[in-house]
């Protein structure tokens, strides 16, 4: 069942992943349930409602996501899609979404076309609706996106940036309207103790997250980090959050973080995990 994060303007959809030792992107000791997320950004205007879907979730959750999308925008409704990464936890439901909705625009990054695996795209002519977001390196070591914004509706845009902390080509999105920062496969550490628990960590929820938990999830995905110089990553992350001051952190996996105090606390956990003197937080390879 979908959850409204910021009125009707931002909704999270998706299912749950049981953490029972079979998932490789979490630390071996992780337990509970990890949300798999995609996000619907909506804006009403005189010209009609506009919708942008950030990622499409795992194929195993296809029925849940499609059912929620139908209830939110109607069967055959207009929808644009933005992929933060060309990995299957982000793109898996593109084909069923294409069959149920009128796809206006597709946004993705990198040189390799992640849509090549979907035969329906060729049959429906959707390749012509694809907008490629490329990254370029500045002289200061930061990555920026040439296609820097996606218009959700007149007066509302999603700002796009290639983060310094990434494994493959990855893009973050910033929605100033809701104060939401979409962080793809970073800040994925929030898990639910039980399947009927809250998938949003805010001031109403007892937050039992620890720096060790954050570090475990971070280094399970970014296994190269223990061998990397982490100070530039830490500095970039701190500066980005100071610049945006997000109210919401919306990862592609893990609980949504809502409320500036909650976001700031989890940022501090992340920054601590990236400090060289806290290498003891990093799970050791077996």
mmCIF file of C-alpha atoms in Angstrom, residues 24-25 85 87 163-168 170 172 183-188 215-228 230 233 253 270 274 282:
data_model
loop_
_atom_site.group_PDB
_atom_site.id
_atom_site.type_symbol
_atom_site.label_atom_id
_atom_site.label_comp_id
_atom_site.label_asym_id
_atom_site.label_seq_id
_atom_site.Cartn_x
_atom_site.Cartn_y
_atom_site.Cartn_z
ATOM 1 C CA UNK A 24 23.617 -9.279 -1.067
ATOM 2 C CA UNK A 25 23.312 -5.496 -0.751
ATOM 3 C CA UNK A 85 20.272 4.019 -11.838
ATOM 4 C CA UNK A 87 20.007 -1.450 -12.175
ATOM 5 C CA UNK A 163 26.599 12.376 -6.709
ATOM 6 C CA UNK A 164 30.241 11.943 -5.838
ATOM 7 C CA UNK A 165 29.314 8.868 -3.766
ATOM 8 C CA UNK A 166 28.243 6.180 -6.256
ATOM 9 C CA UNK A 167 29.167 2.778 -7.674
ATOM 10 C CA UNK A 168 27.746 2.900 -11.243
ATOM 11 C CA UNK A 170 23.815 7.251 -10.561
ATOM 12 C CA UNK A 172 20.157 12.078 -7.297
ATOM 13 C CA UNK A 183 19.364 9.423 -2.953
ATOM 14 C CA UNK A 184 19.065 6.189 -4.962
ATOM 15 C CA UNK A 185 21.291 3.535 -3.320
ATOM 16 C CA UNK A 186 22.598 5.747 -0.503
ATOM 17 C CA UNK A 187 20.859 6.118 2.902
ATOM 18 C CA UNK A 188 19.349 2.637 2.448
ATOM 19 C CA UNK A 215 28.024 1.783 8.192
ATOM 20 C CA UNK A 216 27.062 -1.852 7.652
ATOM 21 C CA UNK A 217 24.563 -1.017 4.910
ATOM 22 C CA UNK A 218 26.845 1.570 3.326
ATOM 23 C CA UNK A 219 29.835 -0.743 3.038
ATOM 24 C CA UNK A 220 27.803 -3.773 1.993
ATOM 25 C CA UNK A 221 26.913 -1.932 -1.234
ATOM 26 C CA UNK A 222 30.042 0.195 -1.620
ATOM 27 C CA UNK A 223 32.533 -2.545 -0.865
ATOM 28 C CA UNK A 224 35.405 -0.457 -2.285
ATOM 29 C CA UNK A 225 35.016 2.262 0.336
ATOM 30 C CA UNK A 226 37.386 0.738 2.941
ATOM 31 C CA UNK A 227 40.185 1.095 0.367
ATOM 32 C CA UNK A 228 39.193 4.593 -0.729
ATOM 33 C CA UNK A 230 36.822 8.973 2.073
ATOM 34 C CA UNK A 233 33.098 11.935 -0.136
ATOM 35 C CA UNK A 253 15.697 1.008 -0.759
ATOM 36 C CA UNK A 270 26.654 8.609 7.571
ATOM 37 C CA UNK A 274 32.950 7.833 6.417
ATOM 38 C CA UNK A 282 33.237 -0.993 8.783
#
